[in-house]
PDB file of C-alpha atoms in Angstrom:
ATOM      1  CA  UNK E   1     115.286  68.534-119.007  1.00  0.00           C
ATOM      2  CA  UNK E   2     119.063  68.245-118.892  1.00  0.00           C
ATOM      3  CA  UNK E   3     119.487  71.776-120.190  1.00  0.00           C
ATOM      4  CA  UNK E   4     117.085  73.027-117.559  1.00  0.00           C
ATOM      5  CA  UNK E   5     119.039  71.352-114.768  1.00  0.00           C
ATOM      6  CA  UNK E   6     122.336  72.630-116.156  1.00  0.00           C
ATOM      7  CA  UNK E   7     120.905  76.134-116.199  1.00  0.00           C
ATOM      8  CA  UNK E   8     119.798  75.767-112.608  1.00  0.00           C
ATOM      9  CA  UNK E   9     123.169  74.469-111.394  1.00  0.00           C
ATOM     10  CA  UNK E  10     125.099  77.195-113.266  1.00  0.00           C
ATOM     11  CA  UNK E  11     122.806  79.955-111.999  1.00  0.00           C
ATOM     12  CA  UNK E  12     123.088  78.847-108.370  1.00  0.00           C
ATOM     13  CA  UNK E  13     126.865  78.440-108.645  1.00  0.00           C
ATOM     14  CA  UNK E  14     127.230  81.928-110.132  1.00  0.00           C
ATOM     15  CA  UNK E  15     125.127  83.328-107.306  1.00  0.00           C
ATOM     16  CA  UNK E  16     127.083  81.535-104.566  1.00  0.00           C
ATOM     17  CA  UNK E  17     130.449  82.520-106.105  1.00  0.00           C
ATOM     18  CA  UNK E  18     129.414  86.164-106.452  1.00  0.00           C
ATOM     19  CA  UNK E  19     129.687  86.143-110.247  1.00  0.00           C
ATOM     20  CA  UNK E  20     126.046  86.457-111.104  1.00  0.00           C
ATOM     21  CA  UNK E  21     126.613  90.210-111.234  1.00  0.00           C
ATOM     22  CA  UNK E  22     128.539  89.690-114.466  1.00  0.00           C
ATOM     23  CA  UNK E  23     125.233  88.965-116.181  1.00  0.00           C
ATOM     24  CA  UNK E  24     122.478  90.800-114.276  1.00  0.00           C
ATOM     25  CA  UNK E  25     121.991  93.836-112.054  1.00  0.00           C
ATOM     26  CA  UNK E  26     122.782  92.925-108.419  1.00  0.00           C
ATOM     27  CA  UNK E  27     119.281  93.871-107.291  1.00  0.00           C
ATOM     28  CA  UNK E  28     117.967  90.786-109.134  1.00  0.00           C
ATOM     29  CA  UNK E  29     120.443  88.289-107.613  1.00  0.00           C
ATOM     30  CA  UNK E  30     118.208  86.918-104.853  1.00  0.00           C
ATOM     31  CA  UNK E  31     115.168  86.721-107.063  1.00  0.00           C
ATOM     32  CA  UNK E  32     117.093  84.878-109.784  1.00  0.00           C
ATOM     33  CA  UNK E  33     118.589  82.339-107.375  1.00  0.00           C
ATOM     34  CA  UNK E  34     115.228  81.630-105.715  1.00  0.00           C
ATOM     35  CA  UNK E  35     113.501  81.116-109.046  1.00  0.00           C
ATOM     36  CA  UNK E  36     116.346  78.874-110.231  1.00  0.00           C
ATOM     37  CA  UNK E  37     116.025  76.664-107.145  1.00  0.00           C
ATOM     38  CA  UNK E  38     112.255  76.422-107.591  1.00  0.00           C
ATOM     39  CA  UNK E  39     112.772  75.539-111.257  1.00  0.00           C
ATOM     40  CA  UNK E  40     115.271  72.856-110.289  1.00  0.00           C
ATOM     41  CA  UNK E  41     112.837  71.254-107.778  1.00  0.00           C
ATOM     42  CA  UNK E  42     110.089  71.225-110.370  1.00  0.00           C
ATOM     43  CA  UNK E  43     112.406  69.712-112.994  1.00  0.00           C
ATOM     44  CA  UNK E  44     113.592  66.936-110.652  1.00  0.00           C
ATOM     45  CA  UNK E  45     110.001  66.178-109.674  1.00  0.00           C
ATOM     46  CA  UNK E  46     109.062  65.898-113.320  1.00  0.00           C
ATOM     47  CA  UNK E  47     112.030  63.619-113.944  1.00  0.00           C
ATOM     48  CA  UNK E  48     110.907  61.275-111.178  1.00  0.00           C
ATOM     49  CA  UNK E  49     107.175  61.229-111.962  1.00  0.00           C
ATOM     50  CA  UNK E  50     106.698  61.496-115.724  1.00  0.00           C
ATOM     51  CA  UNK E  51     108.113  58.051-116.734  1.00  0.00           C
ATOM     52  CA  UNK E  52     105.599  56.219-114.563  1.00  0.00           C
ATOM     53  CA  UNK E  53     102.455  57.771-116.054  1.00  0.00           C
ATOM     54  CA  UNK E  54     102.359  56.124-119.527  1.00  0.00           C
ATOM     55  CA  UNK E  55     102.847  52.626-118.121  1.00  0.00           C
ATOM     56  CA  UNK E  56     100.080  53.012-115.613  1.00  0.00           C
ATOM     57  CA  UNK E  57      97.706  54.263-118.276  1.00  0.00           C
ATOM     58  CA  UNK E  58      98.508  51.322-120.566  1.00  0.00           C
ATOM     59  CA  UNK E  59      98.035  48.879-117.733  1.00  0.00           C
ATOM     60  CA  UNK E  60      94.702  50.424-116.836  1.00  0.00           C
ATOM     61  CA  UNK E  61      93.552  50.277-120.443  1.00  0.00           C
ATOM     62  CA  UNK E  62      94.443  46.552-120.671  1.00  0.00           C
ATOM     63  CA  UNK E  63      92.424  45.802-117.559  1.00  0.00           C
ATOM     64  CA  UNK E  64      89.540  47.962-118.704  1.00  0.00           C
ATOM     65  CA  UNK E  65      89.200  46.094-122.054  1.00  0.00           C
ATOM     66  CA  UNK E  66      89.333  42.715-120.399  1.00  0.00           C
ATOM     67  CA  UNK E  67      86.621  43.499-117.848  1.00  0.00           C
ATOM     68  CA  UNK E  68      84.115  44.748-120.402  1.00  0.00           C
ATOM     69  CA  UNK E  69      84.546  41.983-122.966  1.00  0.00           C
ATOM     70  CA  UNK E  70      84.269  39.288-120.325  1.00  0.00           C
ATOM     71  CA  UNK E  71      86.596  36.948-122.213  1.00  0.00           C
ATOM     72  CA  UNK E  72      90.122  36.905-123.429  1.00  0.00           C
ATOM     73  CA  UNK E  73      91.012  37.676-127.059  1.00  0.00           C
ATOM     74  CA  UNK E  74      93.315  34.752-127.981  1.00  0.00           C
ATOM     75  CA  UNK E  75      94.426  36.161-131.360  1.00  0.00           C
ATOM     76  CA  UNK E  76      95.378  39.558-129.944  1.00  0.00           C
ATOM     77  CA  UNK E  77      99.125  39.850-129.511  1.00  0.00           C
ATOM     78  CA  UNK E  78     100.317  40.744-126.032  1.00  0.00           C
ATOM     79  CA  UNK E  79     100.949  44.422-125.581  1.00  0.00           C
ATOM     80  CA  UNK E  80     104.418  45.203-124.373  1.00  0.00           C
ATOM     81  CA  UNK E  81     104.630  47.667-121.536  1.00  0.00           C
ATOM     82  CA  UNK E  82     107.006  50.580-121.998  1.00  0.00           C
ATOM     83  CA  UNK E  83     110.434  49.998-120.507  1.00  0.00           C
ATOM     84  CA  UNK E  84     110.078  53.023-118.256  1.00  0.00           C
ATOM     85  CA  UNK E  85     106.915  51.544-116.733  1.00  0.00           C
ATOM     86  CA  UNK E  86     108.699  48.273-115.909  1.00  0.00           C
ATOM     87  CA  UNK E  87     111.336  50.039-113.787  1.00  0.00           C
ATOM     88  CA  UNK E  88     111.061  49.628-110.069  1.00  0.00           C
ATOM     89  CA  UNK E  89     111.032  52.687-107.776  1.00  0.00           C
ATOM     90  CA  UNK E  90     114.602  51.859-106.792  1.00  0.00           C
ATOM     91  CA  UNK E  91     115.738  51.777-110.409  1.00  0.00           C
ATOM     92  CA  UNK E  92     114.062  55.114-111.039  1.00  0.00           C
ATOM     93  CA  UNK E  93     115.805  56.593-108.039  1.00  0.00           C
ATOM     94  CA  UNK E  94     119.168  55.353-109.324  1.00  0.00           C
ATOM     95  CA  UNK E  95     118.359  56.769-112.748  1.00  0.00           C
ATOM     96  CA  UNK E  96     117.430  60.130-111.278  1.00  0.00           C
ATOM     97  CA  UNK E  97     120.592  60.259-109.165  1.00  0.00           C
ATOM     98  CA  UNK E  98     122.688  59.340-112.181  1.00  0.00           C
ATOM     99  CA  UNK E  99     121.062  62.080-114.216  1.00  0.00           C
ATOM    100  CA  UNK E 100     121.682  64.635-111.485  1.00  0.00           C
ATOM    101  CA  UNK E 101     125.373  63.635-111.238  1.00  0.00           C
ATOM    102  CA  UNK E 102     125.706  63.852-115.030  1.00  0.00           C
ATOM    103  CA  UNK E 103     124.217  67.356-114.940  1.00  0.00           C
ATOM    104  CA  UNK E 104     126.642  68.446-112.248  1.00  0.00           C
ATOM    105  CA  UNK E 105     129.573  66.973-114.159  1.00  0.00           C
ATOM    106  CA  UNK E 106     128.540  68.673-117.411  1.00  0.00           C
ATOM    107  CA  UNK E 107     127.999  71.966-115.598  1.00  0.00           C
ATOM    108  CA  UNK E 108     131.421  71.791-113.982  1.00  0.00           C
ATOM    109  CA  UNK E 109     133.024  71.080-117.361  1.00  0.00           C
ATOM    110  CA  UNK E 110     131.254  73.986-118.998  1.00  0.00           C
ATOM    111  CA  UNK E 111     132.220  76.393-116.191  1.00  0.00           C
ATOM    112  CA  UNK E 112     135.854  75.302-116.419  1.00  0.00           C
ATOM    113  CA  UNK E 113     135.922  75.437-120.192  1.00  0.00           C
ATOM    114  CA  UNK E 114     134.003  78.727-120.463  1.00  0.00           C
ATOM    115  CA  UNK E 115     134.499  80.717-117.226  1.00  0.00           C
ATOM    116  CA  UNK E 116     132.333  83.797-116.655  1.00  0.00           C
ATOM    117  CA  UNK E 117     133.740  86.913-118.258  1.00  0.00           C
ATOM    118  CA  UNK E 118     132.842  90.554-118.514  1.00  0.00           C
ATOM    119  CA  UNK E 119     131.840  92.217-121.733  1.00  0.00           C
ATOM    120  CA  UNK E 120     134.822  93.131-123.875  1.00  0.00           C
ATOM    121  CA  UNK E 121     136.232  96.254-125.514  1.00  0.00           C
ATOM    122  CA  UNK E 122     135.077  94.894-128.880  1.00  0.00           C
ATOM    123  CA  UNK E 123     131.528  94.886-127.515  1.00  0.00           C
ATOM    124  CA  UNK E 124     132.030  98.532-126.446  1.00  0.00           C
ATOM    125  CA  UNK E 125     133.081  99.406-129.988  1.00  0.00           C
ATOM    126  CA  UNK E 126     130.281  97.380-131.534  1.00  0.00           C
ATOM    127  CA  UNK E 127     127.758  99.176-129.307  1.00  0.00           C
ATOM    128  CA  UNK E 128     129.202 102.557-130.388  1.00  0.00           C
ATOM    129  CA  UNK E 129     130.851 103.892-127.233  1.00  0.00           C
ATOM    130  CA  UNK E 130     131.121 107.330-128.825  1.00  0.00           C
ATOM    131  CA  UNK E 131     127.343 107.568-129.128  1.00  0.00           C
ATOM    132  CA  UNK E 132     126.400 105.903-125.847  1.00  0.00           C
ATOM    133  CA  UNK E 133     128.783 108.146-123.929  1.00  0.00           C
ATOM    134  CA  UNK E 134     127.439 111.256-125.685  1.00  0.00           C
ATOM    135  CA  UNK E 135     123.830 110.102-124.988  1.00  0.00           C
ATOM    136  CA  UNK E 136     124.479 109.354-121.343  1.00  0.00           C
ATOM    137  CA  UNK E 137     121.687 110.936-119.296  1.00  0.00           C
ATOM    138  CA  UNK E 138     121.470 111.772-115.628  1.00  0.00           C
ATOM    139  CA  UNK E 139     122.488 114.326-113.080  1.00  0.00           C
ATOM    140  CA  UNK E 140     126.195 114.991-112.897  1.00  0.00           C
ATOM    141  CA  UNK E 141     127.719 115.308-109.460  1.00  0.00           C
ATOM    142  CA  UNK E 142     128.694 118.731-108.200  1.00  0.00           C
ATOM    143  CA  UNK E 143     132.411 119.310-107.876  1.00  0.00           C
ATOM    144  CA  UNK E 144     131.913 122.010-105.266  1.00  0.00           C
ATOM    145  CA  UNK E 145     132.667 120.545-101.870  1.00  0.00           C
ATOM    146  CA  UNK E 146     132.705 117.007-103.236  1.00  0.00           C
ATOM    147  CA  UNK E 147     135.410 114.377-102.909  1.00  0.00           C
ATOM    148  CA  UNK E 148     136.378 113.617-106.504  1.00  0.00           C
ATOM    149  CA  UNK E 149     138.084 110.407-105.430  1.00  0.00           C
ATOM    150  CA  UNK E 150     134.621 108.918-105.002  1.00  0.00           C
ATOM    151  CA  UNK E 151     133.535 109.700-108.577  1.00  0.00           C
ATOM    152  CA  UNK E 152     133.115 106.817-110.982  1.00  0.00           C
ATOM    153  CA  UNK E 153     133.728 106.674-114.718  1.00  0.00           C
ATOM    154  CA  UNK E 154     130.016 107.368-115.163  1.00  0.00           C
ATOM    155  CA  UNK E 155     130.200 110.431-112.898  1.00  0.00           C
ATOM    156  CA  UNK E 156     133.107 111.902-114.829  1.00  0.00           C
ATOM    157  CA  UNK E 157     131.512 111.091-118.195  1.00  0.00           C
ATOM    158  CA  UNK E 158     128.377 112.971-117.132  1.00  0.00           C
ATOM    159  CA  UNK E 159     130.339 115.847-115.642  1.00  0.00           C
ATOM    160  CA  UNK E 160     132.633 116.418-118.593  1.00  0.00           C
ATOM    161  CA  UNK E 161     129.694 116.173-120.969  1.00  0.00           C
ATOM    162  CA  UNK E 162     127.826 118.932-119.138  1.00  0.00           C
ATOM    163  CA  UNK E 163     130.758 121.160-118.277  1.00  0.00           C
ATOM    164  CA  UNK E 164     133.306 121.397-121.097  1.00  0.00           C
ATOM    165  CA  UNK E 165     135.372 124.355-119.789  1.00  0.00           C
ATOM    166  CA  UNK E 166     138.829 122.954-118.981  1.00  0.00           C
ATOM    167  CA  UNK E 167     139.355 125.612-116.302  1.00  0.00           C
ATOM    168  CA  UNK E 168     136.599 124.000-114.253  1.00  0.00           C
ATOM    169  CA  UNK E 169     138.879 121.012-113.679  1.00  0.00           C
ATOM    170  CA  UNK E 170     142.137 122.782-113.033  1.00  0.00           C
ATOM    171  CA  UNK E 171     144.037 121.110-110.180  1.00  0.00           C
ATOM    172  CA  UNK E 172     141.231 118.575-109.617  1.00  0.00           C
ATOM    173  CA  UNK E 173     142.917 115.182-109.210  1.00  0.00           C
ATOM    174  CA  UNK E 174     141.305 112.265-110.996  1.00  0.00           C
ATOM    175  CA  UNK E 175     141.935 108.558-110.458  1.00  0.00           C
ATOM    176  CA  UNK E 176     139.840 106.042-112.329  1.00  0.00           C
ATOM    177  CA  UNK E 177     139.840 102.343-113.089  1.00  0.00           C
ATOM    178  CA  UNK E 178     138.409 100.949-116.278  1.00  0.00           C
ATOM    179  CA  UNK E 179     139.277  98.829-119.259  1.00  0.00           C
ATOM    180  CA  UNK E 180     141.032 100.035-122.417  1.00  0.00           C
ATOM    181  CA  UNK E 181     138.854 100.454-125.475  1.00  0.00           C
ATOM    182  CA  UNK E 182     140.040 102.037-128.703  1.00  0.00           C
ATOM    183  CA  UNK E 183     138.599 105.444-129.547  1.00  0.00           C
ATOM    184  CA  UNK E 184     137.258 105.029-133.091  1.00  0.00           C
ATOM    185  CA  UNK E 185     138.015 108.580-134.212  1.00  0.00           C
ATOM    186  CA  UNK E 186     141.428 108.923-132.559  1.00  0.00           C
ATOM    187  CA  UNK E 187     143.050 105.510-132.644  1.00  0.00           C
ATOM    188  CA  UNK E 188     146.685 106.544-132.158  1.00  0.00           C
ATOM    189  CA  UNK E 189     146.633 109.218-129.444  1.00  0.00           C
ATOM    190  CA  UNK E 190     143.490 108.536-127.420  1.00  0.00           C
ATOM    191  CA  UNK E 191     141.814 105.510-125.886  1.00  0.00           C
ATOM    192  CA  UNK E 192     138.678 105.220-123.828  1.00  0.00           C
ATOM    193  CA  UNK E 193     138.889 104.349-120.169  1.00  0.00           C
ATOM    194  CA  UNK E 194     135.597 102.473-120.271  1.00  0.00           C
ATOM    195  CA  UNK E 195     133.020 100.651-118.185  1.00  0.00           C
ATOM    196  CA  UNK E 196     129.628  99.205-118.951  1.00  0.00           C
ATOM    197  CA  UNK E 197     126.543 100.605-117.244  1.00  0.00           C
ATOM    198  CA  UNK E 198     123.866  97.982-116.617  1.00  0.00           C
ATOM    199  CA  UNK E 199     120.161  98.665-116.096  1.00  0.00           C
ATOM    200  CA  UNK E 200     118.820  95.080-116.012  1.00  0.00           C
ATOM    201  CA  UNK E 201     121.280  92.605-117.492  1.00  0.00           C
ATOM    202  CA  UNK E 202     124.318  92.311-119.738  1.00  0.00           C
ATOM    203  CA  UNK E 203     122.070  92.349-122.808  1.00  0.00           C
ATOM    204  CA  UNK E 204     121.130  95.995-122.192  1.00  0.00           C
ATOM    205  CA  UNK E 205     124.623  97.046-121.022  1.00  0.00           C
ATOM    206  CA  UNK E 206     125.836 100.299-122.529  1.00  0.00           C
ATOM    207  CA  UNK E 207     129.519 101.235-122.793  1.00  0.00           C
ATOM    208  CA  UNK E 208     130.572 104.615-121.376  1.00  0.00           C
ATOM    209  CA  UNK E 209     134.011 106.133-121.006  1.00  0.00           C
ATOM    210  CA  UNK E 210     136.249 109.101-120.736  1.00  0.00           C
ATOM    211  CA  UNK E 211     138.945 109.750-123.353  1.00  0.00           C
ATOM    212  CA  UNK E 212     142.535 109.433-122.204  1.00  0.00           C
ATOM    213  CA  UNK E 213     145.193 111.288-124.160  1.00  0.00           C
ATOM    214  CA  UNK E 214     148.282 109.108-124.381  1.00  0.00           C
ATOM    215  CA  UNK E 215     150.169 109.113-127.720  1.00  0.00           C
ATOM    216  CA  UNK E 216     151.193 105.630-128.839  1.00  0.00           C
ATOM    217  CA  UNK E 217     149.201 104.117-126.001  1.00  0.00           C
ATOM    218  CA  UNK E 218     149.301 100.729-127.752  1.00  0.00           C
ATOM    219  CA  UNK E 219     152.943 100.415-126.749  1.00  0.00           C
ATOM    220  CA  UNK E 220     152.060 100.643-123.036  1.00  0.00           C
ATOM    221  CA  UNK E 221     148.723  98.997-122.670  1.00  0.00           C
ATOM    222  CA  UNK E 222     146.592  96.580-124.631  1.00  0.00           C
ATOM    223  CA  UNK E 223     142.922  96.611-125.560  1.00  0.00           C
ATOM    224  CA  UNK E 224     140.874  95.025-122.776  1.00  0.00           C
ATOM    225  CA  UNK E 225     143.584  95.681-120.150  1.00  0.00           C
ATOM    226  CA  UNK E 226     142.183  97.005-116.866  1.00  0.00           C
ATOM    227  CA  UNK E 227     144.143 100.132-115.974  1.00  0.00           C
ATOM    228  CA  UNK E 228     144.318 102.691-113.199  1.00  0.00           C
ATOM    229  CA  UNK E 229     144.790 106.201-114.585  1.00  0.00           C
ATOM    230  CA  UNK E 230     145.697 109.236-112.496  1.00  0.00           C
ATOM    231  CA  UNK E 231     145.780 112.743-113.883  1.00  0.00           C
ATOM    232  CA  UNK E 232     143.596 115.763-114.570  1.00  0.00           C
ATOM    233  CA  UNK E 233     141.089 116.721-117.233  1.00  0.00           C
ATOM    234  CA  UNK E 234     142.080 119.329-119.821  1.00  0.00           C
ATOM    235  CA  UNK E 235     141.540 120.283-123.451  1.00  0.00           C
ATOM    236  CA  UNK E 236     142.078 117.313-125.722  1.00  0.00           C
ATOM    237  CA  UNK E 237     145.467 117.964-127.427  1.00  0.00           C
ATOM    238  CA  UNK E 238     144.662 115.459-130.147  1.00  0.00           C
ATOM    239  CA  UNK E 239     141.764 117.398-131.632  1.00  0.00           C
ATOM    240  CA  UNK E 240     141.763 120.727-129.800  1.00  0.00           C
ATOM    241  CA  UNK E 241     138.099 120.097-129.080  1.00  0.00           C
ATOM    242  CA  UNK E 242     136.453 118.604-126.013  1.00  0.00           C
ATOM    243  CA  UNK E 243     138.122 117.272-122.932  1.00  0.00           C
ATOM    244  CA  UNK E 244     140.409 114.371-122.251  1.00  0.00           C
ATOM    245  CA  UNK E 245     142.032 112.902-119.194  1.00  0.00           C
ATOM    246  CA  UNK E 246     145.700 113.870-119.318  1.00  0.00           C
ATOM    247  CA  UNK E 247     147.411 111.097-117.409  1.00  0.00           C
ATOM    248  CA  UNK E 248     150.325 111.381-114.997  1.00  0.00           C
ATOM    249  CA  UNK E 249     150.378 107.620-114.398  1.00  0.00           C
ATOM    250  CA  UNK E 250     148.871 104.669-116.183  1.00  0.00           C
ATOM    251  CA  UNK E 251     149.114 101.300-114.460  1.00  0.00           C
ATOM    252  CA  UNK E 252     147.742  97.930-115.481  1.00  0.00           C
ATOM    253  CA  UNK E 253     145.655  96.534-112.642  1.00  0.00           C
ATOM    254  CA  UNK E 254     143.263  93.738-111.790  1.00  0.00           C
ATOM    255  CA  UNK E 255     139.670  93.716-112.875  1.00  0.00           C
ATOM    256  CA  UNK E 256     137.579  95.004-109.938  1.00  0.00           C
ATOM    257  CA  UNK E 257     135.174  92.651-108.234  1.00  0.00           C
ATOM    258  CA  UNK E 258     132.284  94.677-109.619  1.00  0.00           C
ATOM    259  CA  UNK E 259     133.275  95.633-113.157  1.00  0.00           C
ATOM    260  CA  UNK E 260     130.025  97.406-114.086  1.00  0.00           C
ATOM    261  CA  UNK E 261     128.634 100.767-112.916  1.00  0.00           C
ATOM    262  CA  UNK E 262     125.010 101.551-112.211  1.00  0.00           C
TER     263      UNK E 262
END
């Protein structure tokens, strides 16, 4: 019961503070909050009603036996009523309020001790960002007549996967924000500017990214840093194959309010 109430309080708080999107797709926010509130009401109702039931049943059974026998059973020891059944309605209300306050206190402690966080670069590596980026499916945006400043990491990952001719990106300015994840095959010269793409919730999140060519990048940025990179796409100097974002500037920045892409 306590765990249920803690879950309800945490879910509602995440929704109100706008951080529920760290765990689920935003299209499920309202549904999740409504179901959490309904679950909380049901849990509180159960907390108030369930302790009374066993006592009433025992009392009814005692009366039932006495009426049918027609006489008392002197040798039978008195049956003690459960403590919960002896509580007055006022005591049960105080108990319920105390339980609710305890749940709120525990929830507040857990949220302060373990604040919500996005998935990390280690998760991106564990989920094989090389493969998930290569397997990324969807229609790439068309560069012709488009405003490339509106393209996301996902857009550029799709575009560079489907069009690998460096001349197609000549003089096309690129500015992207993402977190730093090590590129498993090119650890010294290239890192991934990465994001997670979410279909339903964080459990199914898949890392995607574009490679950024920056020799000795570890001396300028750290894994999990959020960075803003400006530059252009060109042939990857590290391997001579594929494309990489050749940066003109790399700046550490704040995590965006919505860290995932959809």
